[in-house]
PDB file of C-alpha atoms in Angstrom:
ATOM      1  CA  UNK T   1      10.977   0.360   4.162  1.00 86.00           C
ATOM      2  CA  UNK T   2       7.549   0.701   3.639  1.00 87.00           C
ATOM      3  CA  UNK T   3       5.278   2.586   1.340  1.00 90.00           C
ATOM      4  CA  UNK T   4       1.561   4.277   0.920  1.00 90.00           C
ATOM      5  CA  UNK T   5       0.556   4.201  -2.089  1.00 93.00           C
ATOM      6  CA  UNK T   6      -2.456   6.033  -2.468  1.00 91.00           C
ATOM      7  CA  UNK T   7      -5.700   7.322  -4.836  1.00 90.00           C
ATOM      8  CA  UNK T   8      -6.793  10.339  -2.505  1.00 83.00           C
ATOM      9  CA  UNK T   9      -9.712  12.457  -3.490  1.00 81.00           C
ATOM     10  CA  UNK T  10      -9.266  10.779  -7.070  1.00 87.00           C
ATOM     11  CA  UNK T  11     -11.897   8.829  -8.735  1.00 90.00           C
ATOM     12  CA  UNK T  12     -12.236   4.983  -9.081  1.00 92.00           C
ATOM     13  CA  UNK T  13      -9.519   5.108 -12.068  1.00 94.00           C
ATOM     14  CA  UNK T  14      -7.104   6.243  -9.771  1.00 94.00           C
ATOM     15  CA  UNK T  15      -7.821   3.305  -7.427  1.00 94.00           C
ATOM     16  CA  UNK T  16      -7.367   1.147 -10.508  1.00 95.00           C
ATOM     17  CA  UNK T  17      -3.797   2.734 -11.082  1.00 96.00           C
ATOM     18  CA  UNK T  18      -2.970   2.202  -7.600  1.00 95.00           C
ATOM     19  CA  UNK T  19      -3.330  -1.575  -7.740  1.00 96.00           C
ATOM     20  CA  UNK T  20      -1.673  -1.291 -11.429  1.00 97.00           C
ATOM     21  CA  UNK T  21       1.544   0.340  -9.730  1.00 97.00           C
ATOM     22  CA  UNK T  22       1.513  -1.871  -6.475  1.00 96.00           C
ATOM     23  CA  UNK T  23       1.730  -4.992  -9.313  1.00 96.00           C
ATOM     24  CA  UNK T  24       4.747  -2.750 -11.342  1.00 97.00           C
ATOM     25  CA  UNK T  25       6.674  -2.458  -8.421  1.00 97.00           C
ATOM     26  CA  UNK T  26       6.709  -6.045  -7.225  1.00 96.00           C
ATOM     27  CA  UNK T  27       7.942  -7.154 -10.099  1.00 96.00           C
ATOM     28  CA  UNK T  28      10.390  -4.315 -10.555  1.00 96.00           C
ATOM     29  CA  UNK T  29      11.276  -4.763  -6.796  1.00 95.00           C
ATOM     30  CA  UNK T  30      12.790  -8.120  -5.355  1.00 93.00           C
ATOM     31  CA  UNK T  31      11.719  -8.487  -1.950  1.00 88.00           C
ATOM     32  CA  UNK T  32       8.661  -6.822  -2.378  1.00 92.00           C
ATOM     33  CA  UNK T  33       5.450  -7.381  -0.609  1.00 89.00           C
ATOM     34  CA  UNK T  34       2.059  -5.951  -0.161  1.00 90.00           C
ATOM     35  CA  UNK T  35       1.279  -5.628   3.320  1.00 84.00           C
ATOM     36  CA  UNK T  36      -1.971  -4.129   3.569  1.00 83.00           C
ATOM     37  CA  UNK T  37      -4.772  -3.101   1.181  1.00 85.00           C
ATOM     38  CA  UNK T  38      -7.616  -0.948   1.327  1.00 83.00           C
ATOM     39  CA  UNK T  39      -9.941  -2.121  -1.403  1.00 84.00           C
ATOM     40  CA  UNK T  40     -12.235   0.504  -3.460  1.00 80.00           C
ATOM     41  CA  UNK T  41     -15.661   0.984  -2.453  1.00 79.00           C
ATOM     42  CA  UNK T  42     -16.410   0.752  -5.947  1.00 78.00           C
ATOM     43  CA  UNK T  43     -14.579  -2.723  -6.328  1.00 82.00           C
ATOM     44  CA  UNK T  44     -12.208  -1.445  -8.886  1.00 87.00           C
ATOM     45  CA  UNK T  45      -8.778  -1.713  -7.672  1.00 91.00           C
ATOM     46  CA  UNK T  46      -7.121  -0.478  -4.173  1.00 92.00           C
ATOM     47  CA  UNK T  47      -8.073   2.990  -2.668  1.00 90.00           C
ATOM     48  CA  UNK T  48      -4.726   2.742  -0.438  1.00 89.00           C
ATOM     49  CA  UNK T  49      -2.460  -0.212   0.187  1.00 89.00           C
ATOM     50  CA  UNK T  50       1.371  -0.493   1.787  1.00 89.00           C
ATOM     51  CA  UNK T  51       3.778  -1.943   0.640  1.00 91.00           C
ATOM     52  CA  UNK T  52       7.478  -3.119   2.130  1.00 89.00           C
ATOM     53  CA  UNK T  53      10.677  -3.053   0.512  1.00 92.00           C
ATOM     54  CA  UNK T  54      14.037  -5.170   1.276  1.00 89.00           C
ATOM     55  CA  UNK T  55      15.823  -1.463  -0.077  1.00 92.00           C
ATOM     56  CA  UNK T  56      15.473   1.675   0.213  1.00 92.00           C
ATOM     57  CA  UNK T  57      13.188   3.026  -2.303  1.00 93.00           C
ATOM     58  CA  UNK T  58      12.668   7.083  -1.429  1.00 92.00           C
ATOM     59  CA  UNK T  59      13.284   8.188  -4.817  1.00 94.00           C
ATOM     60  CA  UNK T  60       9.436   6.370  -5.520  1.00 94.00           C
ATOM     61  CA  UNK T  61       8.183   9.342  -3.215  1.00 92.00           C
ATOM     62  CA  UNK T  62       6.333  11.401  -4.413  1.00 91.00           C
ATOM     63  CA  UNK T  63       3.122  11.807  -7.488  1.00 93.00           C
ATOM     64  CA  UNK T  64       2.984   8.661 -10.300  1.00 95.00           C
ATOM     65  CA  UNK T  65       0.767   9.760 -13.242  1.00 95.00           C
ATOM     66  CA  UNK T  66      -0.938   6.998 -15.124  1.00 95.00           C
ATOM     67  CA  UNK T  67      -2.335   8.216 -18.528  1.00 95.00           C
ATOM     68  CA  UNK T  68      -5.226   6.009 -19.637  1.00 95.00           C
ATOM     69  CA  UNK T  69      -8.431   6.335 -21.340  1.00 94.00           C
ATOM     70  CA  UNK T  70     -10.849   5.171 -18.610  1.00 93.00           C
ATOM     71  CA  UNK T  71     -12.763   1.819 -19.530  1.00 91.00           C
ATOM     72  CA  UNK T  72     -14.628   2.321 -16.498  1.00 91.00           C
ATOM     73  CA  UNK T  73     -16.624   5.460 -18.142  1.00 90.00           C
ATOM     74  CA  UNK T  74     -15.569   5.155 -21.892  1.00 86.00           C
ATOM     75  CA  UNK T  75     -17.078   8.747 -22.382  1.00 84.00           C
ATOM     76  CA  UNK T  76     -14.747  10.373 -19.585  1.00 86.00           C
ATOM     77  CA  UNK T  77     -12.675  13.171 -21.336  1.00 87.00           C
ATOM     78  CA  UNK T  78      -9.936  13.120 -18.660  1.00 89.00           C
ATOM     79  CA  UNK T  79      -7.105  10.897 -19.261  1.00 93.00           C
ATOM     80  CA  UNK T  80      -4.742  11.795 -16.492  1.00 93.00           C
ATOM     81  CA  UNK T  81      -4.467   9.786 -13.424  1.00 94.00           C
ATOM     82  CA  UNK T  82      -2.240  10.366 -10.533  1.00 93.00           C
ATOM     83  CA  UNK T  83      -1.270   8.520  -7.153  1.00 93.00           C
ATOM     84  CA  UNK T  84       0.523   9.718  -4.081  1.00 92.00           C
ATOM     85  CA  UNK T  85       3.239   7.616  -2.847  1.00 92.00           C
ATOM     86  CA  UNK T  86       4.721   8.633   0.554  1.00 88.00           C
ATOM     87  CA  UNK T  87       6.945   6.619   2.738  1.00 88.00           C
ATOM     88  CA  UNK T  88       5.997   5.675   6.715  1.00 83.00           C
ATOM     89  CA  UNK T  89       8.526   5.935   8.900  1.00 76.00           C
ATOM     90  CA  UNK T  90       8.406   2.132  10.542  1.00 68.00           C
ATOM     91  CA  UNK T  91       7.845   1.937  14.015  1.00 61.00           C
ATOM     92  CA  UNK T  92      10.919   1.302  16.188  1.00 55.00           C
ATOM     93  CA  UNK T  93       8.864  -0.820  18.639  1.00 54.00           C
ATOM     94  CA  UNK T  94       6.054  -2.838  18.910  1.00 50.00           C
ATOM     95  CA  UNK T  95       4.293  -0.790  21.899  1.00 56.00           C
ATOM     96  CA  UNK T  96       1.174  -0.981  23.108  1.00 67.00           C
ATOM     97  CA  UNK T  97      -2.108  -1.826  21.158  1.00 73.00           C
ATOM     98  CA  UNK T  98      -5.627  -3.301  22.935  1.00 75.00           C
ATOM     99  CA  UNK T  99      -5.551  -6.853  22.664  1.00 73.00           C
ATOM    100  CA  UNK T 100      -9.228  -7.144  21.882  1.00 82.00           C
ATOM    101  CA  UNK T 101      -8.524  -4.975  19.205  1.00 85.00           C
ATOM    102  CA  UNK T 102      -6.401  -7.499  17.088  1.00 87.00           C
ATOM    103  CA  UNK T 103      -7.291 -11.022  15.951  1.00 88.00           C
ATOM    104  CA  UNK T 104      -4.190 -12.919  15.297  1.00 88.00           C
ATOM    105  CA  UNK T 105      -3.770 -15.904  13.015  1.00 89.00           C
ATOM    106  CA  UNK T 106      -1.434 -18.086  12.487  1.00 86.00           C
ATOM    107  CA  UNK T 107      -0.686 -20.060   8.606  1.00 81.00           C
ATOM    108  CA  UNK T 108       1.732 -21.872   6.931  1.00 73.00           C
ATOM    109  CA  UNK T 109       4.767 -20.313   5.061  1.00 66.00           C
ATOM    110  CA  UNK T 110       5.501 -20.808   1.556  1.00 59.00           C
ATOM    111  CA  UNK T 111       8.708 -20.667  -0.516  1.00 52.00           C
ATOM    112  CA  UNK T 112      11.814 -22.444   0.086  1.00 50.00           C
ATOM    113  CA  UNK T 113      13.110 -23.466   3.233  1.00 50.00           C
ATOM    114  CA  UNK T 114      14.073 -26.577   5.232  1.00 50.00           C
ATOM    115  CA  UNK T 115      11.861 -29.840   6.227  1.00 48.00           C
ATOM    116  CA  UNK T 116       9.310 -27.945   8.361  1.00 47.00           C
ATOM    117  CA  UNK T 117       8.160 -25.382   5.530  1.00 47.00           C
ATOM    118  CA  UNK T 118       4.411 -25.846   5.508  1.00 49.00           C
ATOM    119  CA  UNK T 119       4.647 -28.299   8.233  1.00 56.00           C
ATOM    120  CA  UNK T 120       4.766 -25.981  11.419  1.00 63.00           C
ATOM    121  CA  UNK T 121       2.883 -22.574  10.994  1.00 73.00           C
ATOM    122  CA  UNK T 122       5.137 -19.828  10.984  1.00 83.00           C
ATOM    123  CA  UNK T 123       2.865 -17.014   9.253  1.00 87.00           C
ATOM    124  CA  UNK T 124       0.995 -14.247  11.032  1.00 89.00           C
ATOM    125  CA  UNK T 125      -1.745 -12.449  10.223  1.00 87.00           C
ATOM    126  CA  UNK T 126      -3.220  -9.458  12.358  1.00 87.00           C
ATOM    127  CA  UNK T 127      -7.009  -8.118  11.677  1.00 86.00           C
ATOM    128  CA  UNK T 128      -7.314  -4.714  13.572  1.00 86.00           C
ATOM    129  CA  UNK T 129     -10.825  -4.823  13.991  1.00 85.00           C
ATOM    130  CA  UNK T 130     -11.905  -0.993  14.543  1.00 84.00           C
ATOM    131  CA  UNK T 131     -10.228  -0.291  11.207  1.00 81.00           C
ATOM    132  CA  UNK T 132     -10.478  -3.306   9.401  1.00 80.00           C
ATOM    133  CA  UNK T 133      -6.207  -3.080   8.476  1.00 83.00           C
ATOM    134  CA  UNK T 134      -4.754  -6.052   7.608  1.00 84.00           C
ATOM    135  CA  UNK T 135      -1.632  -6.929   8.065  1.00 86.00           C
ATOM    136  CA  UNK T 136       0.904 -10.249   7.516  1.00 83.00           C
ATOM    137  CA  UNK T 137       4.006 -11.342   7.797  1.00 86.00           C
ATOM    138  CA  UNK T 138       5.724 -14.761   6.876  1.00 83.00           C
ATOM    139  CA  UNK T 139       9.502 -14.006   6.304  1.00 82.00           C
ATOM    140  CA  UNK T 140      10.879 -15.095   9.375  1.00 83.00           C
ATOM    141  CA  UNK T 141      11.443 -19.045  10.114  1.00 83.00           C
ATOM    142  CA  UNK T 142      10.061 -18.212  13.874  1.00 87.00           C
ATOM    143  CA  UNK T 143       6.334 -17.069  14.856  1.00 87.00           C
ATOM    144  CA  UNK T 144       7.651 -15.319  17.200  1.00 89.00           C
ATOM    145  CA  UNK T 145       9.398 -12.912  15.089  1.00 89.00           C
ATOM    146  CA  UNK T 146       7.020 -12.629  13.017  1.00 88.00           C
ATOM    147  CA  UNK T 147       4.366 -11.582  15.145  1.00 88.00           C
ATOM    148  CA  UNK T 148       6.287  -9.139  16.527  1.00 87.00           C
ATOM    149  CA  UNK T 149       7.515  -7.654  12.295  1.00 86.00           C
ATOM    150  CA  UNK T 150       3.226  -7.601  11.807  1.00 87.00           C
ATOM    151  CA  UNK T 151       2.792  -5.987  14.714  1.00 86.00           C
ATOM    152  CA  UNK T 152       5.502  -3.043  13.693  1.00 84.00           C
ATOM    153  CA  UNK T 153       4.082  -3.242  10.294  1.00 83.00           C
ATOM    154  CA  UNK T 154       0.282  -2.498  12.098  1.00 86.00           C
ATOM    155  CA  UNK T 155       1.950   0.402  13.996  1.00 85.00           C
ATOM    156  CA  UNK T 156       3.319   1.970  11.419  1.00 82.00           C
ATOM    157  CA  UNK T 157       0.561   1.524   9.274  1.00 82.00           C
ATOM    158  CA  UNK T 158      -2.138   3.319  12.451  1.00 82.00           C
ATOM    159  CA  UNK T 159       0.213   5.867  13.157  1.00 78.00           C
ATOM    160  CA  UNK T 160       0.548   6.993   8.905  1.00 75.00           C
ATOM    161  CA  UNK T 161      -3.760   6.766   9.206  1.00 71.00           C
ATOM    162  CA  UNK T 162      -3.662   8.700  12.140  1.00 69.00           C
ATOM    163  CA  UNK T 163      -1.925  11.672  10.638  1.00 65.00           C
ATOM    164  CA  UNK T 164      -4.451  11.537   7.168  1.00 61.00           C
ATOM    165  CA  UNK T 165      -7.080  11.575   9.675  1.00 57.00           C
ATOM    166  CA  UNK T 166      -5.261  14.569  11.104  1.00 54.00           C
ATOM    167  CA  UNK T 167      -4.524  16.189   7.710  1.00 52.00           C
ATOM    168  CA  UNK T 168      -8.664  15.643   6.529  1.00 50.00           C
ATOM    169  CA  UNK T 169      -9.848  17.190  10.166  1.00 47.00           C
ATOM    170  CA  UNK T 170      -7.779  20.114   9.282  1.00 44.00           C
ATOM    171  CA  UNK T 171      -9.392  20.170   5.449  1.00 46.00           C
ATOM    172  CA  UNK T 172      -6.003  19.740   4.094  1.00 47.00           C
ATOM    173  CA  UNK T 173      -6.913  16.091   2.012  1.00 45.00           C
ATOM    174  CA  UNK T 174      -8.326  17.819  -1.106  1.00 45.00           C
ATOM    175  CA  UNK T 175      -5.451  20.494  -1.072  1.00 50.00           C
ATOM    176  CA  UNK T 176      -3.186  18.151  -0.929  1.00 51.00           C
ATOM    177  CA  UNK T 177      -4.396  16.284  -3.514  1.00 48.00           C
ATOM    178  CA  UNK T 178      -4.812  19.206  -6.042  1.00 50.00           C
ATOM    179  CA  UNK T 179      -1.024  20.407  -4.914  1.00 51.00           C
ATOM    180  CA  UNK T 180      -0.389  16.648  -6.319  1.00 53.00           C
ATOM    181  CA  UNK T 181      -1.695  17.315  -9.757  1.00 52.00           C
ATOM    182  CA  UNK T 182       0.179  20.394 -10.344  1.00 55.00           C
ATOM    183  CA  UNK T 183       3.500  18.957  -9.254  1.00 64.00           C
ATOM    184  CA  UNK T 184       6.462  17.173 -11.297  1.00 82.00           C
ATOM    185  CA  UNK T 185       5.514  13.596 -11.352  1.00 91.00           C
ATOM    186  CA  UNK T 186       8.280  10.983  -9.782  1.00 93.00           C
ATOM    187  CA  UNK T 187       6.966   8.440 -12.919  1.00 95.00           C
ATOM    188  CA  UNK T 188       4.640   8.251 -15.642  1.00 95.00           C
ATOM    189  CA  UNK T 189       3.008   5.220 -16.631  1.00 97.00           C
ATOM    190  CA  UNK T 190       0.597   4.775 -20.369  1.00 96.00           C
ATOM    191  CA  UNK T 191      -2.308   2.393 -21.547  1.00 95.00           C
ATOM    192  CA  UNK T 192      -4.154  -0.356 -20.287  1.00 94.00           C
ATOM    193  CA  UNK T 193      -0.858  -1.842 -19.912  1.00 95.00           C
ATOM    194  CA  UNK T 194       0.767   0.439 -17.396  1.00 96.00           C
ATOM    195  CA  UNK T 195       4.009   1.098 -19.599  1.00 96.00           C
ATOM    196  CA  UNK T 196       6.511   3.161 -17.749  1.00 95.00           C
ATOM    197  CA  UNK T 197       7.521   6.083 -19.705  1.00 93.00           C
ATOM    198  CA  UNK T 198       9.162   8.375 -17.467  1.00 83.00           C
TER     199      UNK T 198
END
């Protein structure tokens, strides 16, 4: 299954909150990878990244609030903090995507495995060069497959930016995002930390 987790319209302290909860939730989560990150302009933390789950993980759908007293502007009166986490429906098939458009990579795979693990290069790695979307994948034992996983991942991944790019031509991004902030958070995290708490 995979996962958006993103900072919206919010400031760079929500980008830092979305990097915080993408490192909660692999530890929480066995099986859990980032796939693809969209870094802040700022440099502090991730303004968007995906993430893939060996379980289903719905229930994470939905607004995380982070309450924190911002170290990037100490005098910032607002303390709370809040991330939208939606899932994107993977893409059955690989279909078609303009070969100039990717750069494809090959690496070695780490972790356990037999007597060719880091000896043969298994790994992919997909650059989609109009967007800049990154994408891996180094599960499977055969390039093959895995080629084909990233380029379902990169699919998925197009088609969720697609519809935000949708949703912002229609004006609908900052609604959304103040609709967000009024709802029921999913989970609430505290401090410096990033304690769940709810």
């Amino acid at each position: 299954m995979l996962l958006q987790i993103s900072s919206g319209q919010g400031p760079a302290e929500c980008s830092v909150g979305v990097e915080k909860l993408c490192r909660a939730l692999l530890k929480e989560y066995e099986g859990s990878r980032i796939v693809s990150v969209n870094a802040d302009y700022s440099g502090n933390g991730y303004k968007s990244a995906v993430m893939e789950f060996d379980e289903n993980v719905s229930l994470l759908e939905g607004t995380v609030l982070w309450v924190w007293k911002s170290t990037i502007r100490p005098g910032h009166q607002r303390k709370n903090w809040y991330m939208d986490v939606h899932v994107i429906r993977e893409a059955e098939t690989v279909g078609e995507l303009e070969a100039d458009d990717c750069e494809i990579t090959t690496m070695h795979c780490g972790g356990k495995g037999g007597q060719h693990v880091n000896k043969v290069e298994t790994g992919v790695r997909i650059l989609h060069r109009p967007t800049g979307i990154v994408v891996a994948c180094t599960e499977e034992r055969s390039q093959v497959q895995n080629k084909q996983k990233a380029l379902r991942r990169l699919k998925s991944i197009l088609a969720a930016k697609q519809e935000n790019n949708n949703a912002d031509a229609a004006n609908s991004a900052w609604q959304k995002h103040n609709e967000i902030e009024r709802g029921n958070p999913v989970r609430k995290y505290e401090g410096e930390k990033f304690k769940r708490v709810g």
